[in-house]
Amino acid sequence: MNTQGDNCEPHRPAHPGIFTMREAGKSDHHSAERCVDFPVSVVLPAGGTGERTGLQTPKQFCTFLGRPLISYTIQAFESVPWIQSIVVAVAKENMDLMMDVIQRFKHRKVRVVPGGSTRHRSICNGVLALGEEERPAVGRPKVVIIHDAVRPFVEEDFLCKIAMAAKEQGAAGAIRPLVSTVIATTSEGYLDHSLERAKYRASEMPQGFTYDVISQAYQRCSESDFEFGTECLHLALQYCGTNAKLIEGPPTLWKVTYKRDLAAAESIIKETLSRSACVITGGLAEAVNLADALRKAVSALDMELDVVPDLMGDNARCLLKEWNFIQVSVSDSCLSEVEAILVALEAENRALLHPVVVIWVHFSRTDELPVSERAPTAIMELASTAKHRNILIYGIQLKQSKHWERSVSRVAEIASALIRERSPALVGQLLQA
Ligand SMILES: Nc1ccn([C@@H]2O[C@H](COP(=O)(O)OP(=O)(O)OP(=O)(O)O)[C@@H](O)[C@H]2O)c(=O)n1
Ligand SMILES: O=C(CO)[C@H](O)[C@H](O)COP(=O)(O)O
């Protein structure tokens, strides 16, 4: 990430933008596909300057793990099959930056329109663009989902609920319980009155509207709404008489607003990428034993390992769902096994959206040299090349000894730390367990 800050919420994240539930193999995807059988498009307002972060770069373009925040949000929507198109409203001065993001991360469903001087004006531009869709395959949507570009953790299931409720009610929005009590102040800065917290909710995003409701609301609303308004649901109520259905969403819908939120978002993304790894053993008994011991050791670190002899046949599924690979090599084996993983990852274009970690664990018997003399240089060279392709290679050496259990748990701790941190600075290092 290109900024500093403290972490917050240790919440298990929602993850679109990280990987889809379908990829993870535990999708409710088909039921969502069945329930949303009408055209849905999305408007992402991304035209703000992010003044409250205090940074030069607008927060939607701040990068984590080499990828801007807005790309995570776009990916969250793009991976939902029933979403037909996404309009992103971007300030004119950031148009080129946005086009570059679309190209680099191969976003397919996105169209960019100019943002406005306020959030409502940016959203309005997006809604208008949906009415002027030129691509014949993409008709006017039945439902429009509006979502801040700076809320990257939104899941398909929740989008489905919003889209369905919007179709039925005309409008729907995410809410959360209030964290603090809301009070009204006098102009002199004294307490006027406080609201009964249990009666109120924080309005979050996403929100959904039928196209007719949201386009009419924007046609009818006043200059003052455009200038000072903060709530699309309110426009639907005031100008179309539509009472929105409110649905409680998960805490991860929170909006990146301050600098510390950028650090929190990065930590959520890293945490999500670090839940599991695939261990490749080559099938050798010693490597398999070590992999099994590692599997036990990392489970205490809240990580799961899938142990496979190779990445062929059925095992190739690991290439499609895993972000972390551990190659266990025994004795005199060299880095060719790691090279083979790189080739397979490249063939799948796996590292396009997130850096993939590959750890070479080299095990040597008591009577052998730890690794060949050339190994430290070889791994550094391989890692430097792979880094340009968004693959982070690290090495760990392990020697058979009477302290075997202690060494195995050291390997587990180092591997888990490397996977969680994904530090580009440590690539190519051959660490001792
Ligand atoms: N003229 C504007 C202002 C805001 N937004 C977008 O509305 C979302 C939520 O707004 P907010 O968090 O207030 O973003 P900023 O206005 O950028 O932040 P700040 O108020 O700190 O300047 C963001 O995705 C932001 O880019 C927009 O599209 N056009
Ligand atoms: O939650 C929202 C609407 O319900 C918006 O995200 C919020 O209004 C954005 O406002 P601001 O620009 O003041 O952060």
Coordinates of C-alpha atoms and ligand atoms in Angstrom, one line a residue:
M1 CA 0.0 0.0 0.0
N2 CA 1.3 3.5 -0.7
T3 CA 0.4 4.9 2.6
Q4 CA 0.8 4.2 6.4
G5 CA -1.8 3.8 9.0
D6 CA -3.1 1.6 11.8
N7 CA -5.2 -1.5 11.2
C8 CA -8.7 -1.8 12.5
E9 CA -11.5 -4.4 12.4
P10 CA -10.1 -8.0 12.6
H11 CA -13.2 -9.1 10.7
R12 CA -13.3 -12.2 8.5
P13 CA -13.7 -10.4 5.2
A14 CA -16.2 -10.5 2.4
H15 CA -14.1 -11.2 -0.5
P16 CA -15.2 -10.4 -4.0
G17 CA -12.3 -8.5 -5.5
I18 CA -10.2 -11.2 -3.9
F19 CA -11.7 -14.3 -5.4
T20 CA -15.2 -15.3 -6.2
M21 CA -17.2 -17.8 -4.1
R22 CA -17.4 -19.9 -7.3
E23 CA -13.6 -20.1 -7.4
A24 CA -13.5 -21.1 -3.8
G25 CA -15.9 -23.9 -4.7
K26 CA -18.5 -23.0 -2.1
S27 CA -20.8 -20.9 -4.1
D28 CA -24.3 -19.9 -3.6
H29 CA -23.8 -18.6 -7.1
H30 CA -26.4 -20.7 -8.9
S31 CA -29.2 -19.8 -6.5
A32 CA -28.2 -16.1 -7.0
E33 CA -28.2 -16.6 -10.8
R34 CA -31.7 -18.1 -10.6
C35 CA -33.1 -15.4 -8.4
V36 CA -31.7 -12.5 -10.4
D37 CA -33.2 -13.1 -13.8
F38 CA -33.5 -9.5 -14.9
P39 CA -30.9 -7.0 -16.2
V40 CA -28.9 -5.3 -13.5
S41 CA -26.3 -2.6 -14.0
V42 CA -24.0 -0.9 -11.5
V43 CA -23.0 2.7 -11.0
L44 CA -19.8 3.3 -9.1
P45 CA -19.2 6.9 -8.1
A46 CA -15.4 7.4 -8.1
G47 CA -15.1 11.1 -8.8
G48 CA -14.1 12.3 -5.3
T49 CA -10.8 13.6 -4.1
G50 CA -10.6 11.8 -0.8
E51 CA -9.8 14.9 1.1
R52 CA -10.3 13.2 4.5
T53 CA -7.4 10.8 3.9
G54 CA -5.0 13.7 3.7
L55 CA -3.3 12.1 0.8
Q56 CA -2.5 13.5 -2.7
T57 CA -3.9 10.4 -4.5
P58 CA -7.7 10.0 -4.4
K59 CA -8.3 7.0 -2.2
Q60 CA -9.9 5.0 -5.0
F61 CA -6.5 5.0 -6.8
C62 CA -4.4 4.1 -3.7
T63 CA -2.8 0.7 -4.3
F64 CA -2.6 -2.4 -2.1
L65 CA -0.5 -5.3 -3.3
G66 CA 0.1 -3.6 -6.6
R67 CA -3.5 -3.0 -7.4
P68 CA -5.7 0.2 -6.9
L69 CA -8.6 0.1 -4.6
I70 CA -11.1 0.8 -7.4
S71 CA -10.0 -2.4 -9.2
Y72 CA -10.9 -4.5 -6.2
T73 CA -14.4 -2.9 -6.1
I74 CA -14.9 -3.4 -9.9
Q75 CA -13.7 -7.0 -9.6
A76 CA -16.3 -7.6 -6.9
F77 CA -19.1 -6.7 -9.3
E78 CA -17.5 -8.1 -12.5
S79 CA -17.3 -11.6 -11.0
V80 CA -21.1 -11.6 -10.5
P81 CA -22.5 -13.2 -13.7
W82 CA -25.9 -11.5 -13.5
I83 CA -24.4 -8.0 -13.5
Q84 CA -24.4 -6.9 -17.1
S85 CA -22.5 -3.6 -17.0
I86 CA -20.7 -1.3 -14.7
V87 CA -20.4 2.5 -15.2
V88 CA -17.7 4.2 -13.2
A89 CA -17.9 8.0 -12.8
V90 CA -14.4 9.5 -12.6
A91 CA -13.1 13.1 -12.4
K92 CA -11.8 14.3 -15.8
E93 CA -8.2 14.6 -14.5
N94 CA -8.2 10.9 -13.5
M95 CA -9.7 9.5 -16.8
D96 CA -6.3 8.3 -18.1
L97 CA -5.5 6.7 -14.8
M98 CA -8.8 4.9 -14.8
M99 CA -8.4 3.7 -18.4
D100 CA -5.0 2.4 -17.5
V101 CA -6.5 0.4 -14.5
I102 CA -9.1 -1.1 -16.8
Q103 CA -6.5 -2.2 -19.3
R104 CA -4.0 -3.5 -16.8
F105 CA -6.5 -5.6 -14.8
K106 CA -8.5 -6.6 -17.9
H107 CA -11.8 -5.3 -16.6
R108 CA -14.4 -6.2 -19.2
K109 CA -17.8 -4.9 -18.2
V110 CA -16.8 -1.3 -17.4
R111 CA -17.6 2.0 -19.0
V112 CA -16.2 5.3 -17.7
V113 CA -18.1 8.5 -17.6
P114 CA -17.1 12.0 -16.3
G115 CA -17.7 12.5 -12.6
G116 CA -19.4 15.6 -11.2
S117 CA -18.6 18.2 -8.6
T118 CA -20.5 16.3 -6.0
R119 CA -21.3 12.6 -5.3
H120 CA -24.9 13.0 -6.5
R121 CA -23.8 14.6 -9.7
S122 CA -21.3 11.8 -10.3
I123 CA -24.0 9.2 -9.7
C124 CA -26.5 11.1 -11.9
N125 CA -24.0 11.0 -14.8
G126 CA -23.7 7.3 -14.3
V127 CA -27.4 6.7 -14.3
L128 CA -27.9 8.9 -17.4
A129 CA -25.2 6.9 -19.2
L130 CA -27.1 3.7 -18.5
G131 CA -30.1 5.2 -20.4
E132 CA -27.9 5.9 -23.4
E133 CA -26.3 2.4 -23.7
E134 CA -25.0 2.0 -27.2
R135 CA -24.1 -1.7 -27.1
P136 CA -27.1 -3.6 -28.4
A137 CA -26.3 -6.6 -26.2
V138 CA -26.6 -4.5 -23.1
G139 CA -30.1 -3.1 -22.8
R140 CA -31.5 -0.7 -20.3
P141 CA -31.3 -2.3 -16.9
K142 CA -34.4 -3.2 -14.8
V143 CA -32.4 -2.5 -11.6
V144 CA -29.5 -0.2 -11.0
I145 CA -27.1 -0.9 -8.1
I146 CA -25.3 2.1 -6.7
H147 CA -22.1 1.5 -4.7
D148 CA -19.3 3.7 -3.6
A149 CA -16.1 2.8 -5.4
V150 CA -14.3 2.9 -2.1
R151 CA -16.2 0.0 -0.5
P152 CA -14.3 -2.9 -2.0
F153 CA -15.8 -5.8 0.1
V154 CA -19.2 -6.6 -1.2
E155 CA -20.5 -10.1 -1.8
E156 CA -22.7 -11.6 -4.4
D157 CA -25.3 -12.9 -1.9
F158 CA -25.8 -9.4 -0.5
L159 CA -26.0 -7.8 -3.9
C160 CA -28.6 -10.4 -4.8
K161 CA -30.7 -9.4 -1.8
I162 CA -30.5 -5.7 -2.7
A163 CA -31.3 -6.3 -6.4
M164 CA -34.3 -8.5 -5.6
A165 CA -35.7 -6.0 -3.0
A166 CA -35.1 -3.1 -5.4
K167 CA -37.1 -4.8 -8.1
E168 CA -40.0 -5.5 -5.7
Q169 CA -40.0 -2.3 -3.8
G170 CA -38.5 0.2 -6.2
A171 CA -35.6 0.9 -3.9
A172 CA -33.5 -0.9 -1.3
G173 CA -30.4 -0.1 0.7
A174 CA -27.9 -1.6 3.1
I175 CA -28.0 -0.5 6.8
R176 CA -25.8 -1.1 9.8
P177 CA -26.3 -0.5 13.5
L178 CA -25.0 2.9 14.7
V179 CA -21.6 2.7 16.4
S180 CA -22.0 6.0 18.2
T181 CA -25.0 7.9 19.4
V182 CA -26.0 10.8 17.1
I183 CA -26.5 14.2 18.8
A184 CA -27.7 17.5 17.6
T185 CA -25.6 20.6 18.6
T186 CA -26.6 24.2 19.1
S187 CA -24.9 26.8 17.0
E188 CA -22.8 27.7 20.1
G189 CA -21.5 24.2 20.2
Y190 CA -23.6 22.8 23.1
L191 CA -25.8 19.7 23.2
D192 CA -29.2 20.4 21.8
H193 CA -30.6 16.9 22.0
S194 CA -29.6 13.3 21.4
L195 CA -31.3 10.6 19.3
E196 CA -32.4 7.3 20.7
R197 CA -29.7 5.1 19.1
A198 CA -31.8 2.0 18.9
K199 CA -34.3 3.7 16.6
Y200 CA -31.7 4.8 14.0
R201 CA -29.4 3.0 11.6
A202 CA -26.3 4.0 9.5
S203 CA -27.1 4.0 5.8
E204 CA -24.4 2.2 3.9
M205 CA -24.0 1.0 0.3
P206 CA -24.9 -0.9 -1.9
Q207 CA -28.3 0.6 -2.7
G208 CA -30.6 -0.6 -5.5
F209 CA -33.3 1.1 -7.5
T210 CA -35.4 0.3 -10.4
Y211 CA -34.0 2.2 -13.3
D212 CA -37.3 4.2 -13.5
V213 CA -37.2 5.3 -9.9
I214 CA -33.6 6.4 -9.8
S215 CA -33.7 8.2 -13.2
Q216 CA -36.9 10.0 -12.3
A217 CA -35.5 10.9 -8.8
Y218 CA -32.5 12.6 -10.5
Q219 CA -34.6 14.3 -13.1
R220 CA -36.8 15.8 -10.4
C221 CA -34.4 16.6 -7.6
S222 CA -33.3 20.2 -6.8
E223 CA -29.9 21.9 -7.2
S224 CA -29.7 21.9 -3.4
D225 CA -30.1 18.1 -3.4
F226 CA -27.3 17.8 -6.0
E227 CA -25.1 20.1 -4.0
F228 CA -25.7 19.0 -0.5
G229 CA -27.5 15.7 -0.5
T230 CA -25.9 12.5 0.7
E231 CA -28.6 10.0 0.4
C232 CA -30.0 8.4 -2.8
L233 CA -32.8 6.6 -0.9
H234 CA -34.0 9.9 0.3
L235 CA -34.3 11.2 -3.4
A236 CA -36.4 8.1 -4.2
L237 CA -38.7 8.8 -1.3
Q238 CA -39.0 12.5 -1.8
Y239 CA -39.3 12.6 -5.6
C240 CA -40.9 9.2 -6.4
G241 CA -42.8 8.3 -3.2
T242 CA -40.8 5.1 -3.0
N243 CA -40.1 3.8 0.5
A244 CA -36.9 1.8 0.3
K245 CA -36.6 -1.7 1.8
L246 CA -33.7 -1.6 4.3
I247 CA -31.5 -4.7 4.7
E248 CA -28.8 -5.1 7.4
G249 CA -25.5 -5.8 5.7
P250 CA -22.2 -7.2 7.0
P251 CA -19.6 -4.9 8.7
T252 CA -17.2 -5.2 5.8
L253 CA -19.5 -2.8 3.8
W254 CA -17.8 0.0 5.5
K255 CA -16.4 2.9 3.4
V256 CA -12.7 3.7 3.2
T257 CA -12.8 7.3 4.4
Y258 CA -9.6 8.0 6.4
K259 CA -6.0 6.9 5.9
R260 CA -6.3 4.2 8.6
D261 CA -9.1 2.7 6.5
L262 CA -6.7 2.1 3.7
A263 CA -4.4 0.1 6.0
A264 CA -7.5 -1.8 7.2
A265 CA -8.6 -2.7 3.7
E266 CA -5.1 -3.9 2.8
S267 CA -5.0 -6.1 5.9
I268 CA -8.4 -7.6 5.1
I269 CA -7.2 -8.4 1.5
K270 CA -4.0 -10.0 2.8
E271 CA -5.9 -12.0 5.4
T272 CA -8.2 -13.3 2.8
L273 CA -5.4 -14.3 0.5
S274 CA -3.6 -16.2 3.3
R275 CA -6.2 -18.7 4.5
S276 CA -4.8 -21.6 2.6
A277 CA -1.9 -22.9 0.6
C278 CA -1.2 -25.8 -1.7
V279 CA 1.8 -28.0 -0.8
I280 CA 3.4 -29.9 -3.6
T281 CA 5.5 -32.9 -2.5
G282 CA 6.6 -34.7 -5.7
G283 CA 5.3 -37.8 -4.0
L284 CA 8.5 -38.6 -2.1
A285 CA 7.9 -40.2 1.3
E286 CA 10.1 -37.7 3.2
A287 CA 8.4 -34.7 1.5
V288 CA 5.0 -36.1 2.2
N289 CA 5.8 -36.6 5.9
L290 CA 7.1 -33.1 6.1
A291 CA 4.0 -31.7 4.3
D292 CA 1.7 -33.6 6.8
A293 CA 3.7 -32.3 9.7
L294 CA 3.4 -28.8 8.2
R295 CA -0.3 -29.2 7.7
K296 CA -0.7 -29.9 11.5
A297 CA 1.5 -27.0 12.4
V298 CA -0.2 -24.4 10.3
S299 CA -3.6 -25.3 11.4
A300 CA -2.7 -23.7 14.8
L301 CA -1.9 -20.6 12.7
D302 CA -5.4 -20.6 11.2
M303 CA -4.3 -21.7 7.8
E304 CA -5.3 -24.8 5.8
L305 CA -3.0 -26.8 3.5
D306 CA -4.0 -28.9 0.6
V307 CA -1.2 -31.5 0.0
V308 CA -0.8 -32.8 -3.5
P309 CA 2.0 -34.8 -5.2
D310 CA 1.9 -32.5 -8.3
L311 CA -0.3 -30.0 -10.2
M312 CA -1.4 -32.5 -12.9
G313 CA -4.8 -33.8 -13.7
D314 CA -7.3 -33.1 -10.9
N315 CA -4.7 -31.4 -8.8
A316 CA -4.6 -28.6 -11.4
R317 CA -7.7 -27.3 -9.5
C318 CA -5.2 -25.8 -7.0
L319 CA -3.8 -23.6 -9.7
L320 CA -7.3 -22.1 -10.2
K321 CA -8.1 -21.4 -6.6
E322 CA -4.9 -21.0 -4.6
W323 CA -2.9 -17.9 -4.1
N324 CA 0.0 -19.7 -2.2
F325 CA 2.1 -22.6 -3.1
I326 CA 4.7 -24.5 -1.1
Q327 CA 7.1 -26.7 -3.0
V328 CA 8.8 -29.3 -0.7
S329 CA 12.0 -30.5 -2.2
V330 CA 14.3 -33.2 -0.7
S331 CA 18.1 -33.6 -0.8
D332 CA 19.8 -32.6 -4.0
S333 CA 16.7 -31.5 -5.9
C334 CA 17.0 -28.1 -7.4
L335 CA 14.8 -25.2 -8.3
S336 CA 13.3 -26.9 -11.4
E337 CA 10.2 -27.9 -9.4
V338 CA 9.6 -24.2 -8.6
E339 CA 10.2 -23.3 -12.2
A340 CA 7.5 -25.8 -13.2
I341 CA 5.0 -24.1 -10.8
L342 CA 5.9 -20.8 -12.4
V343 CA 5.1 -22.1 -15.9
A344 CA 1.8 -23.5 -14.7
L345 CA 0.8 -20.2 -13.0
E346 CA 1.8 -18.3 -16.1
A347 CA -0.3 -20.5 -18.3
E348 CA -3.4 -19.8 -16.1
N349 CA -2.5 -16.0 -15.9
R350 CA -3.0 -16.6 -12.2
A351 CA -1.1 -13.6 -10.9
L352 CA -3.1 -11.0 -12.8
L353 CA -5.2 -9.8 -9.9
H354 CA -3.2 -10.7 -6.8
P355 CA 0.5 -11.5 -6.1
V356 CA 0.9 -15.3 -5.9
V357 CA 3.4 -16.6 -3.3
V358 CA 5.6 -19.6 -4.0
I359 CA 7.8 -20.9 -1.2
W360 CA 10.5 -23.4 -1.8
V361 CA 11.1 -25.6 1.3
H362 CA 14.3 -27.5 0.9
F363 CA 14.8 -30.4 3.3
S364 CA 18.2 -32.1 3.7
R365 CA 19.3 -35.1 5.7
T366 CA 21.8 -34.9 8.5
D367 CA 24.7 -36.2 6.3
E368 CA 24.0 -33.8 3.4
L369 CA 24.9 -30.2 2.7
P370 CA 21.9 -27.9 3.3
V371 CA 21.6 -26.8 -0.3
S372 CA 23.9 -26.6 -3.2
E373 CA 26.3 -23.7 -3.3
R374 CA 24.5 -22.1 -6.2
A375 CA 21.1 -22.3 -4.6
P376 CA 21.0 -18.8 -2.9
T377 CA 22.0 -17.1 -6.2
A378 CA 19.7 -19.3 -8.2
I379 CA 16.7 -18.5 -6.1
M380 CA 17.4 -14.8 -6.0
E381 CA 17.7 -14.7 -9.8
L382 CA 14.5 -16.7 -10.3
A383 CA 12.7 -14.6 -7.8
S384 CA 13.8 -11.3 -9.4
T385 CA 12.3 -12.4 -12.7
A386 CA 9.1 -13.8 -11.2
K387 CA 8.5 -10.6 -9.2
H388 CA 8.0 -8.7 -12.5
R389 CA 5.2 -11.2 -13.2
N390 CA 3.6 -10.6 -9.8
I391 CA 4.8 -14.0 -8.4
L392 CA 6.7 -13.7 -5.0
I393 CA 9.3 -16.5 -4.5
Y394 CA 10.9 -17.2 -1.1
G395 CA 13.0 -20.1 0.2
I396 CA 13.3 -21.9 3.5
Q397 CA 16.0 -24.5 4.4
L398 CA 15.3 -27.2 6.8
K399 CA 17.9 -29.8 8.0
Q400 CA 17.0 -33.1 9.7
S401 CA 17.9 -32.9 13.4
K402 CA 17.0 -34.1 16.8
H403 CA 14.9 -31.0 17.1
W404 CA 12.7 -32.0 14.2
E405 CA 9.3 -30.8 15.7
R406 CA 10.8 -27.5 16.6
S407 CA 12.2 -27.1 13.1
V408 CA 8.9 -28.0 11.5
S409 CA 7.0 -25.5 13.5
R410 CA 9.6 -22.9 12.5
V411 CA 9.0 -23.7 8.9
A412 CA 5.3 -23.3 9.5
E413 CA 5.7 -20.0 11.2
I414 CA 8.1 -18.6 8.6
A415 CA 5.9 -19.8 5.7
S416 CA 2.8 -18.4 7.3
A417 CA 4.5 -15.0 7.9
L418 CA 5.8 -14.9 4.3
I419 CA 2.3 -15.7 3.0
R420 CA 0.5 -13.2 5.2
E421 CA 3.0 -10.3 4.6
R422 CA 3.6 -10.9 0.9
S423 CA 6.6 -8.7 1.2
P424 CA 8.3 -7.8 -2.1
A425 CA 11.4 -6.9 -0.1
L426 CA 12.0 -10.5 1.0
V427 CA 11.7 -12.2 -2.3
G428 CA 14.6 -14.4 -3.2
Q429 CA 15.7 -14.8 0.4
L430 CA 16.7 -18.3 1.5
L431 CA 15.7 -18.4 5.2
Q432 CA 16.9 -21.0 7.8
A433 CA 14.3 -22.9 9.9
Ligands
LIG1 N1 -17.7 14.6 -6.6 C1 -17.7 13.4 -6.1 C2 -17.5 13.1 -4.8 C3 -17.4 11.8 -4.3 N2 -17.6 10.8 -5.2 C4 -17.5 9.4 -4.8 O1 -18.4 9.1 -3.8 C5 -17.9 8.0 -3.0 C6 -18.1 8.3 -1.5 O2 -17.7 9.6 -1.2 P1 -16.6 10.0 -0.1 O3 -16.2 8.9 0.8 O4 -17.0 11.3 0.5 O5 -15.4 10.3 -1.1 P2 -14.6 11.7 -1.3 O6 -15.5 12.7 -1.6 O7 -13.5 11.3 -2.3 O8 -13.9 11.9 0.1 P3 -13.8 13.2 1.0 O9 -15.2 13.6 1.3 O10 -12.9 12.8 2.1 O11 -13.1 14.2 0.0 C7 -16.4 7.8 -3.3 O12 -16.3 6.7 -4.1 C8 -16.1 9.1 -4.1 O13 -15.1 8.9 -5.1 C9 -17.9 11.1 -6.5 O14 -18.1 10.1 -7.3 N3 -17.9 12.4 -7.0
LIG2 O1 -23.5 6.0 2.8 C1 -23.8 6.7 1.9 C2 -25.2 7.0 1.5 O2 -26.0 6.4 2.3 C3 -22.7 7.4 1.2 O3 -21.6 6.5 1.1 C4 -22.4 8.6 1.9 O4 -23.5 9.4 1.9 C5 -21.2 9.2 1.3 O5 -21.2 10.4 1.9 P1 -19.9 11.2 2.3 O6 -19.5 11.7 0.9 O7 -20.4 12.3 3.2 O8 -18.9 10.3 2.9

